[in-house]
mmCIF file of C-alpha atoms and ligand atoms in Angstrom:
data_model
loop_
_atom_site.group_PDB
_atom_site.id
_atom_site.type_symbol
_atom_site.label_atom_id
_atom_site.label_comp_id
_atom_site.label_asym_id
_atom_site.label_seq_id
_atom_site.Cartn_x
_atom_site.Cartn_y
_atom_site.Cartn_z
ATOM 1 C CA MET A 234 0.000 0.000 0.000
ATOM 2 C CA ASP A 235 2.652 2.460 1.051
ATOM 3 C CA ALA A 236 4.741 1.195 -1.842
ATOM 4 C CA LEU A 237 1.948 2.078 -4.272
ATOM 5 C CA ILE A 238 1.514 5.551 -2.749
ATOM 6 C CA GLN A 239 5.245 6.047 -3.211
ATOM 7 C CA GLN A 240 5.005 4.895 -6.832
ATOM 8 C CA ILE A 241 2.219 7.396 -7.470
ATOM 9 C CA ALA A 242 4.312 10.173 -5.891
ATOM 10 C CA ASP A 243 7.336 9.129 -7.978
ATOM 11 C CA CYS A 244 5.238 9.150 -11.110
ATOM 12 C CA LYS A 245 3.998 12.678 -10.325
ATOM 13 C CA ALA A 246 7.553 13.855 -9.714
ATOM 14 C CA GLU A 247 8.723 12.267 -12.952
ATOM 15 C CA MET A 248 5.915 13.898 -14.917
ATOM 16 C CA ALA A 249 6.869 17.276 -13.471
ATOM 17 C CA GLN A 250 10.374 16.744 -14.850
ATOM 18 C CA PHE A 251 9.136 15.761 -18.303
ATOM 19 C CA ASP A 252 11.118 17.491 -21.056
ATOM 20 C CA SER A 253 8.451 19.462 -22.909
ATOM 21 C CA GLN A 254 10.997 20.729 -25.481
ATOM 22 C CA GLN A 255 11.810 17.326 -26.944
ATOM 23 C CA PRO A 256 10.523 16.576 -30.435
ATOM 24 C CA ASP A 257 6.945 15.315 -30.464
ATOM 25 C CA ALA A 258 6.712 15.898 -26.674
ATOM 26 C CA ALA A 259 2.901 15.448 -26.452
ATOM 27 C CA GLU A 260 2.906 12.080 -28.191
ATOM 28 C CA VAL A 261 5.939 10.815 -26.265
ATOM 29 C CA PHE A 262 4.170 11.838 -23.046
ATOM 30 C CA ARG A 263 0.926 10.133 -24.038
ATOM 31 C CA ILE A 264 2.621 6.851 -24.852
ATOM 32 C CA ARG A 265 4.713 6.923 -21.694
ATOM 33 C CA TYR A 266 1.937 7.778 -19.230
ATOM 34 C CA LEU A 267 -1.467 7.336 -20.812
ATOM 35 C CA GLY A 268 -0.933 4.597 -23.380
ATOM 36 C CA THR A 269 -2.274 1.068 -22.887
ATOM 37 C CA LYS A 270 1.160 0.035 -21.645
ATOM 38 C CA GLY A 271 1.769 3.385 -19.956
ATOM 39 C CA VAL A 272 2.815 4.095 -16.388
ATOM 40 C CA VAL A 273 -0.616 5.268 -15.183
ATOM 41 C CA LYS A 274 -2.338 2.210 -16.673
ATOM 42 C CA SER A 275 0.095 -0.165 -15.061
ATOM 43 C CA LEU A 276 -0.266 1.521 -11.663
ATOM 44 C CA MET A 277 -4.029 1.156 -12.040
ATOM 45 C CA GLY A 278 -3.432 -2.548 -12.587
ATOM 46 C CA GLU A 279 -1.957 -2.634 -9.115
ATOM 47 C CA MET A 280 -5.390 -1.757 -7.653
ATOM 48 C CA LYS A 281 -6.161 -5.471 -7.633
ATOM 49 C CA GLN A 282 -3.659 -5.914 -4.863
ATOM 50 C CA VAL A 283 -5.147 -3.169 -2.711
ATOM 51 C CA ALA A 284 -7.117 -4.230 0.321
ATOM 52 C CA PRO A 285 -10.874 -3.543 -0.093
ATOM 53 C CA ASP A 286 -11.059 -1.040 2.742
ATOM 54 C CA GLN A 287 -8.321 1.033 1.181
ATOM 55 C CA ARG A 288 -9.614 0.905 -2.375
ATOM 56 C CA LYS A 289 -11.645 4.081 -2.157
ATOM 57 C CA GLU A 290 -8.764 6.223 -1.006
ATOM 58 C CA MET A 291 -6.346 4.569 -3.402
ATOM 59 C CA GLY A 292 -8.854 4.973 -6.217
ATOM 60 C CA GLN A 293 -8.992 8.692 -5.532
ATOM 61 C CA ARG A 294 -5.192 8.970 -5.629
ATOM 62 C CA MET A 295 -5.116 7.003 -8.873
ATOM 63 C CA ASN A 296 -7.780 9.202 -10.400
ATOM 64 C CA GLU A 297 -5.936 12.336 -9.349
ATOM 65 C CA LEU A 298 -2.809 11.020 -11.077
ATOM 66 C CA LYS A 299 -4.716 10.225 -14.214
ATOM 67 C CA VAL A 300 -6.348 13.681 -14.357
ATOM 68 C CA LEU A 301 -2.960 15.265 -13.749
ATOM 69 C CA ALA A 302 -1.433 13.255 -16.577
ATOM 70 C CA GLU A 303 -4.270 14.140 -18.925
ATOM 71 C CA GLN A 304 -3.982 17.841 -18.092
ATOM 72 C CA GLN A 305 -0.282 17.799 -18.753
ATOM 73 C CA TRP A 306 -0.848 15.995 -22.043
ATOM 74 C CA GLU A 307 -3.404 18.639 -23.131
ATOM 75 C CA GLN A 308 -0.942 21.379 -22.243
ATOM 76 C CA LEU A 309 1.776 19.735 -24.267
ATOM 77 C CA LYS A 310 -0.519 19.471 -27.272
ATOM 78 C CA GLU A 311 -1.469 23.150 -27.065
ATOM 79 C CA GLN A 312 2.147 24.147 -26.673
ATOM 80 C CA GLN A 313 3.050 22.168 -29.758
ATOM 81 C CA GLN A 314 0.309 23.754 -31.889
ATOM 82 C CA ALA A 315 1.305 27.273 -30.884
ATOM 83 C CA ALA A 316 4.981 26.586 -31.464
ATOM 84 C CA PRO A 317 6.303 28.210 -34.643
ATOM 85 C CA VAL A 318 7.889 26.205 -37.413
ATOM 86 C CA ALA A 319 11.505 25.308 -36.695
ATOM 87 C CA GLY A 320 13.819 28.261 -37.251
ATOM 88 C CA VAL A 321 11.100 30.865 -37.720
ATOM 89 C CA ASP A 322 10.896 31.654 -34.009
ATOM 90 C CA THR A 323 14.260 33.405 -34.278
ATOM 91 C CA ILE A 324 12.730 36.110 -36.510
ATOM 92 C CA ASP A 325 11.703 39.359 -34.880
ATOM 93 C CA ARG A 326 8.521 40.315 -36.686
ATOM 94 C CA THR A 327 8.470 43.779 -35.200
ATOM 95 C CA LEU A 328 11.607 44.828 -37.086
ATOM 96 C CA PRO A 329 11.077 46.918 -40.228
ATOM 97 C CA GLY A 330 11.315 44.879 -43.447
ATOM 98 C CA THR A 331 14.257 44.909 -45.815
ATOM 99 C CA THR A 332 13.592 47.470 -48.528
ATOM 100 C CA LEU A 333 14.383 46.370 -52.046
ATOM 101 C CA THR A 334 16.054 49.209 -53.875
ATOM 102 C CA ALA A 335 14.672 49.336 -57.387
ATOM 103 C CA GLY A 336 16.981 50.420 -60.188
ATOM 104 C CA THR A 337 16.515 53.826 -61.714
ATOM 105 C CA ARG A 338 16.090 54.790 -65.315
ATOM 106 C CA HIS A 339 19.074 56.275 -67.071
ATOM 107 C CA PRO A 340 18.602 60.031 -67.600
ATOM 108 C CA LEU A 341 18.936 59.524 -71.362
ATOM 109 C CA SER A 342 16.111 56.962 -71.290
ATOM 110 C CA ILE A 343 13.945 59.299 -69.240
ATOM 111 C CA VAL A 344 14.421 62.100 -71.752
ATOM 112 C CA ARG A 345 14.086 59.843 -74.799
ATOM 113 C CA ASN A 346 10.765 58.552 -73.443
ATOM 114 C CA GLU A 347 9.586 62.085 -72.894
ATOM 115 C CA ILE A 348 10.568 63.186 -76.409
ATOM 116 C CA VAL A 349 8.858 60.129 -77.883
ATOM 117 C CA SER A 350 5.675 60.739 -75.912
ATOM 118 C CA ILE A 351 5.465 64.376 -77.051
ATOM 119 C CA PHE A 352 5.743 63.425 -80.716
ATOM 120 C CA ARG A 353 3.371 60.507 -80.286
ATOM 121 C CA ARG A 354 0.743 62.983 -79.187
ATOM 122 C CA LEU A 355 1.227 64.707 -82.533
ATOM 123 C CA GLY A 356 0.624 61.430 -84.358
ATOM 124 C CA PHE A 357 4.225 60.369 -84.993
ATOM 125 C CA ALA A 358 4.942 56.635 -84.944
ATOM 126 C CA VAL A 359 8.251 55.233 -83.667
ATOM 127 C CA ALA A 360 10.561 53.529 -86.180
ATOM 128 C CA GLU A 361 13.776 51.688 -85.458
ATOM 129 C CA GLY A 362 16.580 50.334 -87.609
ATOM 130 C CA PRO A 363 20.007 48.691 -87.450
ATOM 131 C CA GLU A 364 23.068 50.369 -85.926
ATOM 132 C CA ILE A 365 25.328 48.701 -88.492
ATOM 133 C CA GLU A 366 24.371 50.209 -91.831
ATOM 134 C CA ASP A 367 25.324 50.125 -95.473
ATOM 135 C CA ASP A 368 26.543 53.206 -97.282
ATOM 136 C CA TRP A 369 23.268 53.720 -99.133
ATOM 137 C CA HIS A 370 20.970 54.067 -96.130
ATOM 138 C CA ASN A 371 23.341 56.206 -94.088
ATOM 139 C CA PHE A 372 24.694 58.415 -96.900
ATOM 140 C CA GLY A 373 23.726 57.683 -100.503
ATOM 141 C CA ALA A 374 19.953 57.851 -100.095
ATOM 142 C CA MET A 375 20.345 60.960 -97.974
ATOM 143 C CA ASN A 376 21.792 62.852 -100.928
ATOM 144 C CA LEU A 377 25.388 62.330 -99.842
ATOM 145 C CA PRO A 378 26.968 60.553 -102.816
ATOM 146 C CA GLU A 379 30.486 59.211 -102.518
ATOM 147 C CA ASP A 380 33.162 61.894 -102.197
ATOM 148 C CA HIS A 381 30.553 64.429 -101.176
ATOM 149 C CA PRO A 382 32.431 66.850 -98.916
ATOM 150 C CA ALA A 383 29.575 66.834 -96.394
ATOM 151 C CA ARG A 384 30.516 63.254 -95.462
ATOM 152 C CA ASP A 385 33.391 64.831 -93.566
ATOM 153 C CA MET A 386 30.841 66.472 -91.273
ATOM 154 C CA GLN A 387 30.273 63.096 -89.716
ATOM 155 C CA ASP A 388 33.464 61.184 -89.011
ATOM 156 C CA THR A 389 32.468 57.649 -89.691
ATOM 157 C CA PHE A 390 33.507 54.349 -88.143
ATOM 158 C CA TYR A 391 33.827 51.893 -91.001
ATOM 159 C CA ILE A 392 33.529 48.197 -90.254
ATOM 160 C CA GLN A 393 34.372 47.281 -93.838
ATOM 161 C CA GLN A 394 35.398 49.414 -96.818
ATOM 162 C CA GLN A 395 34.230 47.453 -99.894
ATOM 163 C CA PRO A 396 31.300 47.083 -99.831
ATOM 164 C CA ALA A 397 30.997 49.671 -97.089
ATOM 165 C CA TRP A 398 29.576 48.640 -93.763
ATOM 166 C CA LEU A 399 29.589 51.313 -91.095
ATOM 167 C CA LEU A 400 28.185 52.317 -87.737
ATOM 168 C CA ARG A 401 25.334 54.692 -88.545
ATOM 169 C CA THR A 402 26.289 58.324 -87.990
ATOM 170 C CA HIS A 403 22.680 59.503 -87.671
ATOM 171 C CA THR A 404 19.248 57.913 -87.470
ATOM 172 C CA SER A 405 18.403 59.454 -90.848
ATOM 173 C CA SER A 406 19.282 55.934 -91.999
ATOM 174 C CA VAL A 407 16.071 54.764 -90.322
ATOM 175 C CA GLN A 408 14.128 57.449 -92.194
ATOM 176 C CA ALA A 409 15.605 56.011 -95.391
ATOM 177 C CA ARG A 410 14.367 52.553 -94.420
ATOM 178 C CA VAL A 411 10.896 53.906 -93.640
ATOM 179 C CA MET A 412 10.642 55.718 -97.023
ATOM 180 C CA GLU A 413 11.770 52.496 -98.687
ATOM 181 C CA GLN A 414 8.881 50.589 -97.138
ATOM 182 C CA GLN A 415 6.023 53.060 -96.760
ATOM 183 C CA LYS A 416 4.107 55.397 -99.001
ATOM 184 C CA PRO A 417 3.153 58.934 -97.851
ATOM 185 C CA PRO A 418 1.631 60.124 -95.637
ATOM 186 C CA ILE A 419 4.618 59.255 -93.437
ATOM 187 C CA ARG A 420 4.973 60.538 -89.912
ATOM 188 C CA VAL A 421 7.738 58.853 -87.890
ATOM 189 C CA ILE A 422 10.344 59.550 -85.266
ATOM 190 C CA CYS A 423 13.499 57.492 -85.075
ATOM 191 C CA PRO A 424 15.189 57.300 -81.680
ATOM 192 C CA GLY A 425 18.490 55.457 -81.458
ATOM 193 C CA ARG A 426 22.218 55.305 -80.824
ATOM 194 C CA VAL A 427 24.622 56.721 -83.375
ATOM 195 C CA TYR A 428 28.411 56.682 -83.707
ATOM 196 C CA ARG A 429 30.998 59.220 -84.801
ATOM 197 C CA ASN A 430 34.755 59.025 -84.666
ATOM 198 C CA GLU A 431 35.351 61.856 -82.223
ATOM 199 C CA THR A 432 37.834 62.206 -79.407
ATOM 200 C CA ILE A 433 36.013 61.704 -76.134
ATOM 201 C CA SER A 434 35.779 64.862 -74.042
ATOM 202 C CA ALA A 435 33.266 66.729 -71.888
ATOM 203 C CA ARG A 436 31.626 68.032 -75.078
ATOM 204 C CA ALA A 437 31.972 65.134 -77.530
ATOM 205 C CA HIS A 438 31.677 61.368 -77.486
ATOM 206 C CA CYS A 439 32.167 58.592 -80.017
ATOM 207 C CA PHE A 440 28.585 57.461 -79.519
ATOM 208 C CA PHE A 441 25.463 59.368 -78.590
ATOM 209 C CA HIS A 442 21.720 59.230 -79.098
ATOM 210 C CA GLN A 443 19.377 60.960 -81.467
ATOM 211 C CA VAL A 444 15.725 61.357 -82.178
ATOM 212 C CA GLU A 445 15.126 62.217 -85.811
ATOM 213 C CA GLY A 446 11.714 62.898 -87.272
ATOM 214 C CA LEU A 447 10.179 62.788 -90.726
ATOM 215 C CA TYR A 448 6.830 64.017 -91.961
ATOM 216 C CA ILE A 449 5.837 63.621 -95.609
ATOM 217 C CA ASP A 450 2.433 64.409 -97.029
ATOM 218 C CA GLU A 451 0.783 66.691 -99.548
ATOM 219 C CA GLN A 452 1.270 70.371 -98.760
ATOM 220 C CA VAL A 453 3.599 70.016 -95.799
ATOM 221 C CA SER A 454 5.225 73.429 -95.361
ATOM 222 C CA PHE A 455 8.044 75.082 -93.463
ATOM 223 C CA ALA A 456 5.359 76.616 -91.231
ATOM 224 C CA ASP A 457 4.336 73.068 -90.200
ATOM 225 C CA LEU A 458 7.948 72.318 -89.352
ATOM 226 C CA LYS A 459 8.232 75.428 -87.198
ATOM 227 C CA GLN A 460 4.939 74.830 -85.441
ATOM 228 C CA THR A 461 5.729 71.169 -84.698
ATOM 229 C CA LEU A 462 9.150 71.940 -83.271
ATOM 230 C CA TYR A 463 7.837 74.909 -81.330
ATOM 231 C CA PHE A 464 5.184 72.680 -79.771
ATOM 232 C CA PHE A 465 7.872 70.153 -78.889
ATOM 233 C CA VAL A 466 10.055 72.753 -77.174
ATOM 234 C CA GLN A 467 7.181 74.131 -75.133
ATOM 235 C CA GLU A 468 6.124 70.677 -73.997
ATOM 236 C CA MET A 469 9.692 69.742 -73.159
ATOM 237 C CA PHE A 470 10.968 72.914 -71.524
ATOM 238 C CA GLY A 471 7.888 74.965 -70.645
ATOM 239 C CA SER A 472 6.041 77.848 -72.263
ATOM 240 C CA SER A 473 8.502 80.585 -71.310
ATOM 241 C CA VAL A 474 11.304 79.244 -73.515
ATOM 242 C CA LYS A 475 12.005 81.199 -76.706
ATOM 243 C CA VAL A 476 13.063 79.663 -80.011
ATOM 244 C CA ARG A 477 14.873 80.944 -83.070
ATOM 245 C CA PHE A 478 15.673 79.383 -86.427
ATOM 246 C CA ARG A 479 19.009 80.005 -88.159
ATOM 247 C CA PRO A 480 19.643 79.107 -91.793
ATOM 248 C CA SER A 481 21.963 76.127 -92.081
ATOM 249 C CA TYR A 482 23.029 73.422 -94.480
ATOM 250 C CA PHE A 483 22.272 69.700 -94.621
ATOM 251 C CA PRO A 484 22.551 67.762 -97.883
ATOM 252 C CA PHE A 485 19.219 66.031 -97.299
ATOM 253 C CA THR A 486 17.133 69.142 -96.621
ATOM 254 C CA GLU A 487 16.524 72.369 -98.528
ATOM 255 C CA PRO A 488 16.034 74.890 -97.068
ATOM 256 C CA SER A 489 17.712 73.843 -93.836
ATOM 257 C CA ALA A 490 17.664 75.448 -90.434
ATOM 258 C CA GLU A 491 19.105 74.922 -87.028
ATOM 259 C CA MET A 492 16.915 75.690 -84.071
ATOM 260 C CA ASP A 493 18.138 77.398 -80.917
ATOM 261 C CA ILE A 494 16.290 77.828 -77.653
ATOM 262 C CA SER A 495 16.886 80.534 -75.069
ATOM 263 C CA CYS A 496 19.394 79.225 -72.529
ATOM 264 C CA LEU A 497 17.605 77.558 -69.626
ATOM 265 C CA ILE A 498 20.611 77.694 -67.377
ATOM 266 C CA CYS A 499 21.073 81.487 -67.358
ATOM 267 C CA SER A 500 17.702 82.531 -68.863
ATOM 268 C CA GLY A 501 19.523 84.290 -71.642
ATOM 269 C CA LYS A 502 21.905 86.323 -69.499
ATOM 270 C CA GLY A 503 24.950 84.389 -70.689
ATOM 271 C CA CYS A 504 26.784 81.386 -69.203
ATOM 272 C CA ASN A 505 29.220 78.601 -70.121
ATOM 273 C CA ILE A 506 26.538 76.324 -71.540
ATOM 274 C CA CYS A 507 25.342 78.932 -74.061
ATOM 275 C CA LYS A 508 28.845 80.302 -74.517
ATOM 276 C CA HIS A 509 27.542 83.648 -73.268
ATOM 277 C CA SER A 510 25.211 84.059 -76.238
ATOM 278 C CA GLY A 511 21.962 83.364 -74.369
ATOM 279 C CA TRP A 512 21.016 80.742 -77.004
ATOM 280 C CA VAL A 513 21.641 76.994 -77.251
ATOM 281 C CA GLU A 514 21.393 74.993 -80.448
ATOM 282 C CA ILE A 515 19.236 71.904 -79.996
ATOM 283 C CA LEU A 516 18.430 70.522 -83.420
ATOM 284 C CA GLY A 517 18.888 70.516 -87.174
ATOM 285 C CA SER A 518 15.932 70.563 -89.511
ATOM 286 C CA GLY A 519 14.659 71.400 -92.962
ATOM 287 C CA MET A 520 12.359 70.549 -95.843
ATOM 288 C CA VAL A 521 13.201 67.127 -97.285
ATOM 289 C CA HIS A 522 15.369 67.589 -100.403
ATOM 290 C CA PRO A 523 13.506 66.617 -103.611
ATOM 291 C CA SER A 524 16.384 64.262 -104.537
ATOM 292 C CA VAL A 525 15.845 62.335 -101.317
ATOM 293 C CA LEU A 526 12.147 61.911 -102.144
ATOM 294 C CA GLU A 527 13.051 60.788 -105.669
ATOM 295 C CA ASN A 528 15.453 58.198 -104.259
ATOM 296 C CA PHE A 529 12.382 56.484 -102.862
ATOM 297 C CA SER A 530 10.082 57.098 -105.838
ATOM 298 C CA ILE A 531 8.081 59.694 -103.946
ATOM 299 C CA ASP A 532 6.939 62.391 -106.374
ATOM 300 C CA PRO A 533 8.368 65.734 -105.154
ATOM 301 C CA ASN A 534 5.766 67.624 -107.185
ATOM 302 C CA LYS A 535 2.995 65.975 -105.209
ATOM 303 C CA TYR A 536 4.584 65.497 -101.839
ATOM 304 C CA THR A 537 6.678 67.652 -99.566
ATOM 305 C CA GLY A 538 8.039 66.918 -96.137
ATOM 306 C CA PHE A 539 10.104 68.128 -93.249
ATOM 307 C CA ALA A 540 12.752 66.379 -91.213
ATOM 308 C CA PHE A 541 14.611 67.152 -88.043
ATOM 309 C CA GLY A 542 17.211 65.569 -85.833
ATOM 310 C CA MET A 543 18.264 66.249 -82.262
ATOM 311 C CA GLY A 544 20.773 64.821 -79.798
ATOM 312 C CA ILE A 545 19.204 63.346 -76.675
ATOM 313 C CA GLU A 546 22.384 64.090 -74.691
ATOM 314 C CA ARG A 547 22.038 67.791 -75.389
ATOM 315 C CA ILE A 548 18.365 67.936 -74.402
ATOM 316 C CA THR A 549 19.185 65.978 -71.221
ATOM 317 C CA GLN A 550 22.069 68.318 -70.471
ATOM 318 C CA LEU A 551 19.723 71.283 -70.571
ATOM 319 C CA LYS A 552 16.968 69.556 -68.650
ATOM 320 C CA PHE A 553 19.164 68.250 -65.823
ATOM 321 C CA GLN A 554 22.112 70.656 -66.083
ATOM 322 C CA ILE A 555 24.696 67.978 -66.803
ATOM 323 C CA ASN A 556 27.968 69.549 -67.834
ATOM 324 C CA ASP A 557 30.024 66.550 -68.956
ATOM 325 C CA LEU A 558 28.932 64.124 -71.678
ATOM 326 C CA ARG A 559 31.150 61.392 -70.274
ATOM 327 C CA LEU A 560 28.947 61.074 -67.190
ATOM 328 C CA TYR A 561 26.274 59.396 -69.288
ATOM 329 C CA SER A 562 28.383 56.338 -69.993
ATOM 330 C CA GLN A 563 30.568 55.983 -66.906
ATOM 331 C CA ASN A 564 27.955 54.049 -64.936
ATOM 332 C CA ASP A 565 28.775 55.943 -61.765
ATOM 333 C CA ILE A 566 25.983 55.027 -59.396
ATOM 334 C CA ARG A 567 26.242 58.382 -57.586
ATOM 335 C CA PHE A 568 25.358 60.103 -60.860
ATOM 336 C CA LEU A 569 22.680 57.637 -61.940
ATOM 337 C CA GLN A 570 20.887 57.607 -58.587
ATOM 338 C CA GLN A 571 20.095 61.309 -58.846
ATOM 339 C CA PHE A 572 17.356 60.594 -61.368
ATOM 340 C CA THR A 573 15.266 58.394 -59.071
ATOM 341 C CA GLY A 574 11.602 59.209 -59.321
ATOM 342 C CA VAL A 575 12.072 61.817 -62.021
ATOM 343 C CA VAL A 576 9.710 59.962 -64.336
HETATM 344 N N1 LIG B 270 20.943 64.014 -89.576
HETATM 345 C C1 LIG B 270 21.336 65.275 -89.024
HETATM 346 C C2 LIG B 270 22.474 65.066 -88.040
HETATM 347 O O1 LIG B 270 22.687 63.968 -87.624
HETATM 348 C C3 LIG B 270 20.214 65.971 -88.319
HETATM 349 C C4 LIG B 270 19.114 66.389 -89.240
HETATM 350 C C5 LIG B 270 18.083 65.522 -89.515
HETATM 351 C C6 LIG B 270 19.140 67.610 -89.875
HETATM 352 C C7 LIG B 270 17.059 65.906 -90.353
HETATM 353 C C8 LIG B 270 18.143 67.991 -90.709
HETATM 354 C C9 LIG B 270 17.102 67.140 -90.946
HETATM 355 O O2 LIG B 270 23.160 65.987 -87.687
#
């Protein structure tokens, strides 16, 4: 009798020591104490030996042990359900999350997209073409026959001499490809990278980016050219900017003009960017030369057109006040990060 009371006490003590952190604690506990071959069951088996007058008291003790064991088992089960998945409990969920830093658009892409969207609103479609060109599309079709002195205006990288393969010096080559494939009315802009053999400095680079435009239809006039480019400038730089056209020369346009805008840096007072003139040149333009139209079997007596071409680097320089062309291609993150959230 006393031995059984001792066994019950030992069992209680042992249960109190049970390692609740061990894997599968609840199930291990159940098998050990409450299973058919468990400790509590086997102690209950001992009841047979207990003298009848002591059965009541012993029964109560046994029952108490059983309830205790069942309570502990329930607790272990709850504990196990609440326990987080292995490893996860080391994470502090109150800490702020790790922010993913998104990349930023290159300033030239920002400005190119803006230029494209302005002309799109005027009904211009975007055309693209190859950077490696033949002589015809880059020069010949553009009214620059071989040995034409104007070829010297654009120092060319040749990949092969005969037949000539070169890196396009302007995206006029894309205009040539469009005229080859489409009939008027034609209204396209051609954004893209171009190459010229220039010594790299703050003001010049051996590659840069252009957006050229071409509009051919019946009765397209110089006034249309001026109005289109004026609209572009106002959308790009705001309504206070002034423009002026200066006569110029391009073999593929006649008459030709370069367009200046009032300097945005010094508002016309004079600074380094405008070389103290108050004006900055931003593009070349003109009425498409009849010979160019004829090269593509477009009748110059029926159709007229205007074309223009601008450097994206220059527009970006004015927009963001960037004073060195080399910054665009150095991939310096301190430079590139400044354009976060601009567009
Ligand atoms: N193709 C010329 C250049 O690269 C720009 C231009 C295009 C000028 C169309 C007039 C008309 O400099």
